[in-house]
Tab-separated table of C-alpha atoms and ligand atoms in Angstrom:
chain	number	residue	atom	x	y	z
A	700	LEU	CA	-24.639	-7.582	-13.051
A	701	LYS	CA	-22.856	-5.818	-15.258
A	702	GLY	CA	-19.734	-4.423	-12.659
A	703	ASN	CA	-16.644	-3.110	-14.197
A	704	LEU	CA	-14.537	-5.990	-13.680
A	705	PRO	CA	-10.431	-5.906	-13.458
A	706	LYS	CA	-8.544	-6.486	-16.884
A	707	PHE	CA	-7.445	-10.006	-14.636
A	708	GLY	CA	-10.248	-10.574	-12.786
A	709	VAL	CA	-8.339	-9.507	-9.445
A	710	GLU	CA	-6.720	-6.328	-9.001
A	711	VAL	CA	-3.155	-6.694	-8.979
A	712	GLU	CA	0.014	-3.854	-8.133
A	713	ASP	CA	1.572	-4.233	-11.355
A	714	GLU	CA	-0.174	-4.961	-14.651
A	715	ASP	CA	2.839	-4.936	-16.901
A	716	ALA	CA	3.951	-7.848	-15.084
A	717	MET	CA	0.833	-9.489	-14.361
A	718	SER	CA	0.185	-9.345	-18.296
A	719	LEU	CA	3.401	-10.958	-19.820
A	720	MET	CA	2.506	-13.623	-17.181
A	721	VAL	CA	-0.482	-14.154	-18.633
A	722	SER	CA	1.070	-14.229	-22.749
A	723	GLN	CA	2.595	-17.482	-21.113
A	724	ILE	CA	-0.660	-19.049	-19.910
A	725	ASN	CA	-0.793	-21.837	-22.836
A	726	THR	CA	3.119	-22.812	-22.170
A	727	TRP	CA	3.933	-26.090	-19.916
A	728	ASN	CA	6.781	-24.531	-18.010
A	729	PHE	CA	4.577	-21.149	-16.500
A	730	ASP	CA	5.279	-20.138	-12.919
A	731	LEU	CA	2.266	-21.014	-10.817
A	732	PHE	CA	4.174	-20.013	-7.507
A	733	LYS	CA	5.193	-16.315	-9.249
A	734	PHE	CA	1.817	-15.853	-11.115
A	735	ALA	CA	0.107	-16.340	-7.346
A	736	VAL	CA	2.500	-13.568	-6.035
A	737	ILE	CA	1.899	-10.736	-8.890
A	738	SER	CA	-2.167	-12.015	-8.169
A	739	LYS	CA	-2.035	-11.140	-4.871
A	740	ASP	CA	-2.561	-14.612	-3.972
A	741	HIS	CA	-5.837	-15.366	-6.046
A	742	PRO	CA	-4.042	-17.525	-8.438
A	743	LEU	CA	-7.051	-19.720	-9.376
A	744	VAL	CA	-9.904	-16.653	-9.077
A	745	SER	CA	-7.643	-14.743	-11.718
A	746	MET	CA	-6.322	-18.139	-13.326
A	747	ALA	CA	-10.085	-18.736	-14.071
A	748	TYR	CA	-10.478	-15.796	-15.424
A	749	VAL	CA	-8.449	-15.181	-17.842
A	750	ILE	CA	-8.671	-19.123	-19.147
A	751	LEU	CA	-12.436	-18.946	-19.204
A	752	GLN	CA	-13.165	-15.703	-19.931
A	753	SER	CA	-10.017	-12.987	-21.664
A	754	GLU	CA	-8.817	-17.003	-23.633
A	755	ARG	CA	-11.467	-18.884	-24.221
A	756	ASN	CA	-14.813	-16.849	-24.167
A	757	LEU	CA	-16.777	-19.668	-22.659
A	758	LEU	CA	-18.470	-17.606	-19.931
A	759	ARG	CA	-20.477	-15.463	-22.981
A	760	SER	CA	-20.993	-19.450	-24.942
A	761	TYR	CA	-23.265	-20.234	-21.702
A	762	ASN	CA	-24.484	-17.000	-20.688
A	763	VAL	CA	-22.843	-17.029	-17.527
A	764	ASP	CA	-22.593	-13.599	-15.923
A	765	PRO	CA	-18.879	-12.870	-14.857
A	766	PRO	CA	-19.057	-10.998	-11.766
A	767	THR	CA	-21.066	-13.991	-10.855
A	768	PHE	CA	-18.575	-16.515	-11.796
A	769	ILE	CA	-16.074	-14.354	-10.286
A	770	LYS	CA	-17.734	-14.261	-6.781
A	771	TYR	CA	-18.333	-18.097	-7.026
A	772	MET	CA	-14.247	-18.467	-8.013
A	773	PHE	CA	-13.251	-16.113	-4.610
A	774	VAL	CA	-15.745	-18.206	-2.677
A	775	ILE	CA	-13.918	-21.390	-3.941
A	776	GLU	CA	-10.693	-20.235	-3.838
A	777	ALA	CA	-11.075	-19.513	0.272
A	778	ASN	CA	-11.714	-22.968	0.394
A	779	TYR	CA	-8.653	-24.070	-0.506
A	780	HIS	CA	-6.657	-24.480	2.705
A	781	LYS	CA	-4.016	-21.701	2.460
A	782	THR	CA	-1.832	-23.991	4.984
A	783	ASN	CA	-1.984	-27.101	3.205
A	784	PRO	CA	1.543	-26.800	1.537
A	785	TYR	CA	0.742	-28.761	-1.812
A	786	HIS	CA	-3.305	-29.083	-1.268
A	787	ASN	CA	-4.197	-25.295	-1.636
A	788	ALA	CA	-5.560	-22.596	-4.019
A	789	THR	CA	-2.187	-22.739	-6.712
A	790	HIS	CA	-2.401	-26.986	-6.491
A	791	GLY	CA	-6.029	-26.089	-8.483
A	792	ALA	CA	-4.906	-22.809	-10.295
A	793	ASP	CA	-1.886	-25.530	-11.835
A	794	VAL	CA	-4.140	-28.910	-12.671
A	795	MET	CA	-6.407	-25.661	-14.766
A	796	GLN	CA	-3.569	-24.665	-16.717
A	797	SER	CA	-2.112	-27.913	-17.264
A	798	CYS	CA	-5.408	-28.727	-18.973
A	799	HIS	CA	-5.778	-25.584	-20.683
A	800	VAL	CA	-2.709	-26.159	-22.334
A	801	LEU	CA	-2.770	-29.888	-23.400
A	802	LEU	CA	-6.541	-28.754	-24.129
A	803	GLY	CA	-5.491	-26.193	-27.079
A	804	TYR	CA	-3.552	-28.838	-28.450
A	805	SER	CA	-5.284	-29.490	-31.990
A	806	VAL	CA	-5.351	-32.872	-31.920
A	807	VAL	CA	-8.133	-33.264	-29.104
A	808	GLU	CA	-8.947	-29.430	-30.023
A	809	GLN	CA	-10.730	-30.800	-33.170
A	810	VAL	CA	-12.735	-33.514	-30.862
A	811	PHE	CA	-14.164	-31.934	-27.654
A	812	THR	CA	-17.005	-30.311	-27.534
A	813	ASP	CA	-16.797	-26.569	-26.090
A	814	LEU	CA	-18.679	-27.434	-23.353
A	815	GLU	CA	-16.774	-30.182	-22.644
A	816	VAL	CA	-13.728	-28.038	-22.639
A	817	PHE	CA	-15.582	-25.733	-20.034
A	818	ALA	CA	-16.729	-29.457	-17.809
A	819	ALA	CA	-12.705	-30.363	-17.895
A	820	LEU	CA	-11.037	-26.708	-17.239
A	821	PHE	CA	-13.847	-26.017	-14.506
A	822	ALA	CA	-13.339	-29.884	-13.017
A	823	SER	CA	-9.550	-28.755	-12.904
A	824	ALA	CA	-10.372	-25.898	-10.446
A	825	ILE	CA	-11.934	-27.454	-8.233
A	826	HIS	CA	-10.890	-31.084	-8.553
A	827	ASP	CA	-9.304	-30.279	-4.477
A	828	VAL	CA	-11.245	-27.112	-2.442
A	829	ASP	CA	-11.608	-28.024	0.739
A	830	HIS	CA	-8.816	-30.552	0.825
A	831	PRO	CA	-7.780	-31.079	4.127
A	832	GLY	CA	-4.121	-32.632	3.288
A	833	LEU	CA	-5.228	-35.822	4.635
A	834	SER	CA	-5.451	-38.517	2.712
A	835	ASN	CA	-8.944	-40.866	1.913
A	836	GLN	CA	-6.740	-43.617	3.887
A	837	PHE	CA	-6.221	-41.258	6.546
A	838	LEU	CA	-9.802	-40.043	6.817
A	839	SER	CA	-11.524	-43.763	6.738
A	840	ASN	CA	-8.760	-45.135	9.031
A	841	THR	CA	-9.821	-42.208	11.654
A	842	SER	CA	-13.680	-42.931	11.198
A	843	ASN	CA	-13.260	-39.191	9.777
A	844	GLU	CA	-17.603	-37.445	9.130
A	845	LEU	CA	-16.255	-37.607	5.474
A	846	ALA	CA	-14.659	-41.692	5.200
A	847	ILE	CA	-18.488	-42.133	7.484
A	848	LEU	CA	-20.521	-40.199	4.763
A	849	TYR	CA	-19.165	-41.518	1.647
A	850	ASN	CA	-18.756	-44.702	3.167
A	851	ASP	CA	-14.998	-44.925	2.124
A	852	HIS	CA	-15.331	-44.582	-1.507
A	853	ALA	CA	-13.860	-41.801	-3.342
A	854	VAL	CA	-14.269	-39.650	-0.135
A	855	LEU	CA	-12.276	-36.362	-1.166
A	856	GLU	CA	-13.515	-36.187	-4.123
A	857	ASN	CA	-17.207	-36.662	-3.262
A	858	HIS	CA	-16.555	-34.251	-1.318
A	859	HIS	CA	-14.350	-32.046	-3.211
A	860	LEU	CA	-17.634	-32.033	-6.118
A	861	ALA	CA	-20.273	-31.290	-3.212
A	862	THR	CA	-18.734	-28.165	-1.797
A	863	ALA	CA	-18.657	-27.169	-5.241
A	864	PHE	CA	-22.365	-27.882	-6.005
A	865	LYS	CA	-23.220	-26.466	-3.177
A	866	PHE	CA	-21.810	-23.235	-3.147
A	867	LEU	CA	-24.106	-22.986	-7.120
A	868	GLN	CA	-26.881	-23.613	-4.933
A	869	GLU	CA	-26.715	-20.148	-3.684
A	870	ASP	CA	-28.241	-16.943	-5.574
A	871	GLU	CA	-25.816	-14.920	-5.172
A	872	LEU	CA	-23.106	-17.797	-6.543
A	873	ASN	CA	-24.847	-19.676	-8.922
A	874	TRP	CA	-23.280	-18.509	-12.029
A	875	ALA	CA	-25.157	-21.867	-14.143
A	876	SER	CA	-28.369	-20.519	-14.130
A	877	GLY	CA	-28.189	-18.722	-17.578
A	878	MET	CA	-27.382	-22.640	-19.192
A	879	ASP	CA	-30.019	-24.357	-20.484
A	880	ASP	CA	-31.082	-27.334	-18.208
A	881	LYS	CA	-30.113	-29.679	-20.941
A	882	GLN	CA	-26.471	-28.391	-21.112
A	883	ARG	CA	-26.561	-27.989	-17.069
A	884	GLN	CA	-27.161	-31.739	-16.492
A	885	LEU	CA	-24.834	-32.485	-19.026
A	886	PHE	CA	-22.234	-30.031	-17.079
A	887	ARG	CA	-22.239	-31.512	-13.897
A	888	LYS	CA	-22.737	-35.023	-14.898
A	889	MET	CA	-19.776	-34.382	-16.254
A	890	VAL	CA	-17.842	-32.701	-13.697
A	891	ILE	CA	-18.900	-35.329	-11.471
A	892	ASP	CA	-16.748	-37.933	-13.998
A	893	LEU	CA	-13.740	-36.246	-13.776
A	894	VAL	CA	-13.821	-34.573	-10.356
A	895	LEU	CA	-14.136	-38.180	-9.664
A	896	ALA	CA	-10.988	-40.061	-12.003
A	897	THR	CA	-8.856	-37.472	-9.995
A	898	ASP	CA	-9.551	-40.132	-6.631
A	899	MET	CA	-5.689	-42.388	-7.050
A	900	SER	CA	-7.037	-45.562	-6.163
A	901	LYS	CA	-8.973	-45.488	-9.681
A	902	HIS	CA	-5.534	-44.469	-11.472
A	903	LEU	CA	-4.903	-48.377	-12.826
A	904	SER	CA	-8.071	-49.130	-14.459
A	905	LEU	CA	-8.612	-45.441	-16.106
A	906	LEU	CA	-5.117	-46.482	-17.260
A	907	ALA	CA	-6.405	-49.437	-18.593
A	908	ASP	CA	-9.594	-48.470	-20.141
A	909	ILE	CA	-7.425	-45.331	-21.491
A	910	LYS	CA	-4.764	-47.926	-23.400
A	911	THR	CA	-8.053	-49.907	-24.542
A	912	THR	CA	-9.902	-46.828	-25.843
A	913	VAL	CA	-7.012	-45.354	-27.928
A	914	GLU	CA	-5.914	-48.329	-29.596
A	915	SER	CA	-9.176	-49.474	-30.845
A	916	SER	CA	-9.598	-45.660	-31.736
A	917	LYS	CA	-6.572	-45.737	-33.833
A	918	VAL	CA	-7.330	-49.263	-35.609
A	919	ALA	CA	-10.757	-48.221	-36.491
A	920	HIS	CA	-9.936	-44.664	-38.360
A	921	ASN	CA	-6.105	-45.248	-38.871
A	922	GLY	CA	-3.982	-43.122	-36.935
A	923	LYS	CA	-7.133	-40.149	-36.449
A	924	LEU	CA	-8.414	-40.165	-33.120
A	925	VAL	CA	-12.193	-40.294	-33.093
A	926	LEU	CA	-14.314	-41.244	-29.920
A	927	GLU	CA	-18.360	-41.646	-30.843
A	928	SER	CA	-19.408	-42.836	-27.418
A	929	TYR	CA	-19.748	-40.333	-24.676
A	930	ASN	CA	-18.357	-42.949	-22.722
A	931	GLU	CA	-14.437	-42.602	-24.942
A	932	ARG	CA	-14.636	-39.196	-24.713
A	933	MET	CA	-14.879	-39.470	-21.515
A	934	LEU	CA	-12.505	-41.659	-20.289
A	935	VAL	CA	-9.815	-39.457	-22.324
A	936	LEU	CA	-11.157	-36.124	-20.398
A	937	GLN	CA	-10.627	-37.883	-17.246
A	938	GLY	CA	-7.206	-39.337	-18.762
A	939	ILE	CA	-6.166	-35.756	-19.610
A	940	VAL	CA	-7.281	-34.067	-15.999
A	941	HIS	CA	-5.733	-36.820	-14.161
A	942	SER	CA	-2.565	-36.793	-16.509
A	943	CYS	CA	-2.337	-33.062	-15.101
A	944	ASP	CA	-2.861	-33.024	-11.465
A	945	ILE	CA	-0.130	-36.351	-11.739
A	946	SER	CA	2.291	-33.657	-14.072
A	947	SER	CA	4.195	-32.294	-12.065
A	948	ALA	CA	6.731	-34.535	-12.559
A	949	THR	CA	6.939	-33.537	-16.441
A	950	LYS	CA	7.233	-29.649	-16.007
A	951	ALA	CA	10.800	-27.725	-15.120
A	952	LEU	CA	13.475	-29.280	-12.992
A	953	PRO	CA	13.087	-26.302	-10.504
A	954	ILE	CA	9.074	-25.999	-10.803
A	955	TYR	CA	9.102	-29.842	-10.111
A	956	LYS	CA	11.189	-29.723	-7.249
A	957	ALA	CA	9.019	-27.254	-5.530
A	958	TRP	CA	5.507	-29.220	-5.977
A	959	THR	CA	7.765	-32.329	-4.732
A	960	GLU	CA	8.823	-29.941	-1.519
A	961	ARG	CA	5.092	-29.171	-0.827
A	962	ILE	CA	3.574	-32.182	-1.097
A	963	ILE	CA	6.661	-34.671	0.847
A	964	GLU	CA	6.050	-31.338	3.578
A	965	GLU	CA	2.133	-32.094	3.525
A	966	PHE	CA	3.158	-36.486	4.103
A	967	TYR	CA	4.836	-35.797	6.526
A	968	GLN	CA	2.161	-33.487	8.661
A	969	GLN	CA	0.270	-36.369	7.322
A	970	GLY	CA	2.447	-38.773	9.007
A	971	ASP	CA	3.337	-36.957	12.312
A	972	ARG	CA	-0.491	-36.971	13.213
A	973	GLU	CA	-0.576	-41.123	12.140
A	974	ARG	CA	2.205	-41.293	14.562
A	975	ASP	CA	0.834	-39.797	17.017
A	976	LEU	CA	-2.697	-41.825	16.916
A	977	GLY	CA	-0.258	-45.149	16.900
A	978	LEU	CA	-0.915	-45.870	13.474
A	979	ASN	CA	0.842	-47.390	10.475
A	980	LEU	CA	2.713	-44.733	8.694
A	981	SER	CA	1.182	-43.976	5.045
A	982	PRO	CA	4.234	-44.735	2.158
A	983	MET	CA	6.716	-41.625	2.204
A	984	CYS	CA	4.570	-39.797	5.721
A	985	ASP	CA	7.627	-41.123	8.240
A	986	ARG	CA	9.976	-38.131	8.025
A	987	GLN	CA	12.368	-40.079	10.236
A	988	ASN	CA	13.311	-42.391	7.242
A	989	PRO	CA	12.731	-39.859	4.483
A	990	SER	CA	13.367	-41.539	0.908
A	991	ILE	CA	12.107	-38.760	-0.976
A	992	GLU	CA	14.223	-39.693	-4.073
A	993	LYS	CA	13.307	-43.113	-3.853
A	994	SER	CA	9.953	-42.445	-3.804
A	995	GLN	CA	10.043	-39.699	-6.892
A	996	VAL	CA	11.414	-42.568	-8.819
A	997	GLY	CA	9.457	-44.932	-8.026
A	998	PHE	CA	6.477	-42.239	-8.535
A	999	ILE	CA	7.378	-41.695	-11.785
A	1000	ASP	CA	8.437	-45.097	-12.605
A	1001	PHE	CA	5.197	-47.074	-11.464
A	1002	ILE	CA	2.394	-44.124	-12.005
A	1003	VAL	CA	3.026	-41.346	-14.120
A	1004	LEU	CA	5.259	-42.479	-16.402
A	1005	PRO	CA	2.932	-45.496	-18.267
A	1006	LEU	CA	0.332	-42.704	-17.538
A	1007	TRP	CA	1.858	-39.808	-20.047
A	1008	GLU	CA	3.425	-42.560	-22.073
A	1009	THR	CA	-0.395	-43.424	-22.693
A	1010	LEU	CA	-1.181	-40.195	-23.207
A	1011	GLY	CA	2.142	-39.383	-25.666
A	1012	GLU	CA	0.134	-42.126	-27.833
A	1013	LEU	CA	-2.881	-40.439	-28.207
A	1014	MET	CA	-1.823	-36.981	-28.457
A	1015	PHE	CA	1.607	-37.661	-30.597
A	1016	PRO	CA	3.372	-35.942	-31.565
A	1017	TYR	CA	2.606	-33.428	-29.131
A	1018	CYS	CA	3.061	-34.512	-25.383
A	1019	GLN	CA	6.777	-35.322	-26.571
A	1020	GLU	CA	8.410	-32.822	-24.754
A	1021	MET	CA	6.344	-33.767	-21.415
A	1022	LEU	CA	7.784	-36.917	-21.409
A	1023	SER	CA	11.611	-35.921	-22.116
A	1024	GLN	CA	12.008	-33.621	-19.332
A	1025	LEU	CA	10.018	-36.580	-16.768
A	1026	ASN	CA	13.294	-38.857	-18.161
A	1027	GLU	CA	15.281	-35.393	-17.381
A	1028	ASN	CA	13.767	-35.363	-13.800
A	1029	ARG	CA	13.616	-39.186	-13.388
A	1030	MET	CA	17.787	-39.185	-13.447
A	1031	TYR	CA	17.720	-35.744	-11.561
A	1032	TYR	CA	16.216	-38.160	-8.513
A	1033	PHE	CA	17.879	-41.217	-9.274
A	1034	SER	CA	20.903	-39.749	-9.258
A	1035	ARG	CA	20.627	-38.680	-5.911
A	1036	ILE	CA	19.671	-41.411	-4.215
A	1037	PRO	CA	21.458	-42.203	-1.226
A	1038	GLU	CA	24.041	-44.953	-1.117
A	1039	SER	CA	22.509	-47.533	0.985
A	1040	PRO	CA	23.452	-46.943	4.827
A	1041	ARG	CA	26.711	-49.483	5.002
A	1042	CYS	CA	25.198	-51.876	8.058
A	1043	SER	CA	26.901	-52.088	11.499
A	1044	ILE	CA	28.401	-55.606	10.891
A	1045	THR	CA	31.695	-54.478	9.232
A	1046	ASP	CA	33.625	-57.668	7.497
A	1047	GLU	CA	37.017	-57.609	9.217
A	1048	PRO	CA	36.654	-60.287	12.001
A	1049	GLU	CA	38.484	-57.946	13.855
A	1050	GLU	CA	36.664	-55.137	14.167
A	1051	ARG	CA	33.666	-57.974	14.490
A	1052	ASN	CA	35.045	-59.212	17.734
A	1053	ASN	CA	34.829	-55.939	19.114
A	1054	LEU	CA	31.646	-56.001	18.118
A	1055	ILE	CA	28.709	-55.651	21.383
A	1056	SER	CA	25.393	-57.349	19.873
A	1057	SER	CA	23.114	-53.915	19.158
A	1058	SER	CA	20.517	-54.923	22.230
A	1059	GLU	CA	23.815	-55.079	24.778
A	1060	LYS	CA	24.558	-51.556	23.688
A	1061	ARG	CA	20.798	-50.825	23.841
A	1062	LYS	CA	20.767	-52.106	27.688
A	1063	ASN	CA	24.415	-50.104	28.653
A	1064	LEU	CA	22.213	-47.012	27.016
A	1065	ARG	CA	19.481	-47.075	29.532
B	1104	D5T	C1	5.120	-34.542	-7.052
B	1104	D5T	O1	5.578	-35.481	-6.207
B	1104	D5T	C2	4.239	-35.885	-5.673
B	1104	D5T	C3	2.884	-36.153	-6.651
B	1104	D5T	C4	1.467	-36.013	-6.512
B	1104	D5T	C5	1.641	-37.290	-5.280
B	1104	D5T	C6	0.377	-38.037	-5.239
B	1104	D5T	N1	1.003	-38.905	-4.400
B	1104	D5T	N2	-1.023	-38.932	-3.979
B	1104	D5T	C7	-0.660	-41.084	-3.824
B	1104	D5T	C8	-0.235	-41.743	-4.723
B	1104	D5T	C9	0.195	-43.650	-5.044
B	1104	D5T	N3	1.176	-43.464	-3.976
B	1104	D5T	C10	2.235	-44.435	-3.403
B	1104	D5T	O2	2.698	-45.006	-2.674
B	1104	D5T	C11	2.711	-44.829	-4.853
B	1104	D5T	N4	3.490	-45.682	-4.915
B	1104	D5T	C12	5.190	-44.446	-4.630
B	1104	D5T	O3	4.298	-43.244	-4.785
B	1104	D5T	C13	6.325	-44.665	-5.460
B	1104	D5T	C14	6.288	-45.897	-4.594
B	1104	D5T	C15	6.481	-45.937	-2.863
B	1104	D5T	C16	7.610	-46.663	-4.443
B	1104	D5T	C17	5.815	-47.428	-5.022
B	1104	D5T	C18	4.064	-46.666	-4.729
B	1104	D5T	O4	3.022	-47.279	-4.372
B	1104	D5T	C19	0.153	-43.383	-2.488
B	1104	D5T	C20	0.533	-41.359	-2.350
B	1104	D5T	C21	-1.898	-38.857	-4.077
B	1104	D5T	O5	-2.432	-39.825	-3.877
B	1104	D5T	C22	-2.050	-37.506	-4.087
B	1104	D5T	C23	-3.387	-36.690	-4.489
B	1104	D5T	C24	-3.477	-36.968	-6.334
B	1104	D5T	C25	-2.756	-37.638	-7.008
B	1104	D5T	C26	-1.275	-37.177	-6.502
B	1104	D5T	C27	-0.664	-36.615	-5.453
B	1104	D5T	C28	2.469	-38.159	-5.090
B	1104	D5T	C29	4.122	-37.431	-4.808
B	1104	D5T	O6	5.306	-38.017	-5.079
B	1104	D5T	C30	5.441	-38.986	-4.873
B	1105	MG	MG1	-7.836	-34.796	-5.116
B	1106	ZN	ZN1	-5.224	-32.257	-7.447
């Protein structure tokens, strides 16, 4: 199948604008929202084609037929929910592009094989396909059929993987038919390990294991990153993909704010359903008690910073710009944490006397 493919994998209005954006594909502050517009709402198809074909020539390395790969990526992109404020195809393209930047740093470029790089980029592209905009906890709490199918364990992550690989079974979408069996088996195993590692409930154990591996590797090879076993290599690759999945706070402030607005709206929509179902609302999901600034500072302090500090050690001297941007972004939200609302009991005795109790108030309102 040698159809003459468009230059960027998809037809675009403005080739010059697209070329200009693609020239920035190796930069950390790439504007995915603008890219989604210029690619005519095909950010994932065009991102995958530009990175894997034009930038890295990985499709040819594994006898992947480009038109078949494009057709497959159109199906994957169509199975990301456009109606999700956050977990849509633009997020998939964002994680893939972020992963492409980190894997381009020389400190890791020599460490990983082409197949491992291909697996990490492909895993990033498909890692949230068919995401319903609801959390694993919600799916389990509501006995969703996916939670029953996957027994409450990494429900979404198992579903993303099964969805992506099921399409690969279809002859007209099977771009992997040109790979030899051994490569295809290893590729599939790595993609599964990588996407399962994007489950936030694995975050602390993954972080602990990466720390151990980075420590032992740096000690054993006087500061050089040397990864011997499959497990060590996979751990670092899982750390890179997972870091890209929670990289919003390391991006330029306007981009970070846009992602925050989107995830918060998605959380609020889940909270609306939890409220309607009489369930306890999940953290950060109550639009009637917003805590955006505090949640971002908490998310950075408890989760994003510890992970990116570890990545910064592993990738040293790279990733320092991400860490300084992360601190700048933390200060932005920290400085906007609203004063705790003044409590109703004032400290002026006379005011206290004519203060009727809140239950009295409620009675009067009935
Ligand atoms: C741009 O901001 C965000 C982008 C993505 C996410 C996601 N959150 N989560 C979960 C992470 C763990 N979690 C927490 O509540 C963790 N957490 C805090 O965030 C702050 C706190 C309430 C003060 C203390 C605390 O425990 C629940 C949500 C996901 O699972 C999503 C899917 C996969 C990756 C990350 C993504 C959150 C963002 O801002 C909060
Ligand atoms: Mg996910
Ligand atoms: Zn994700």
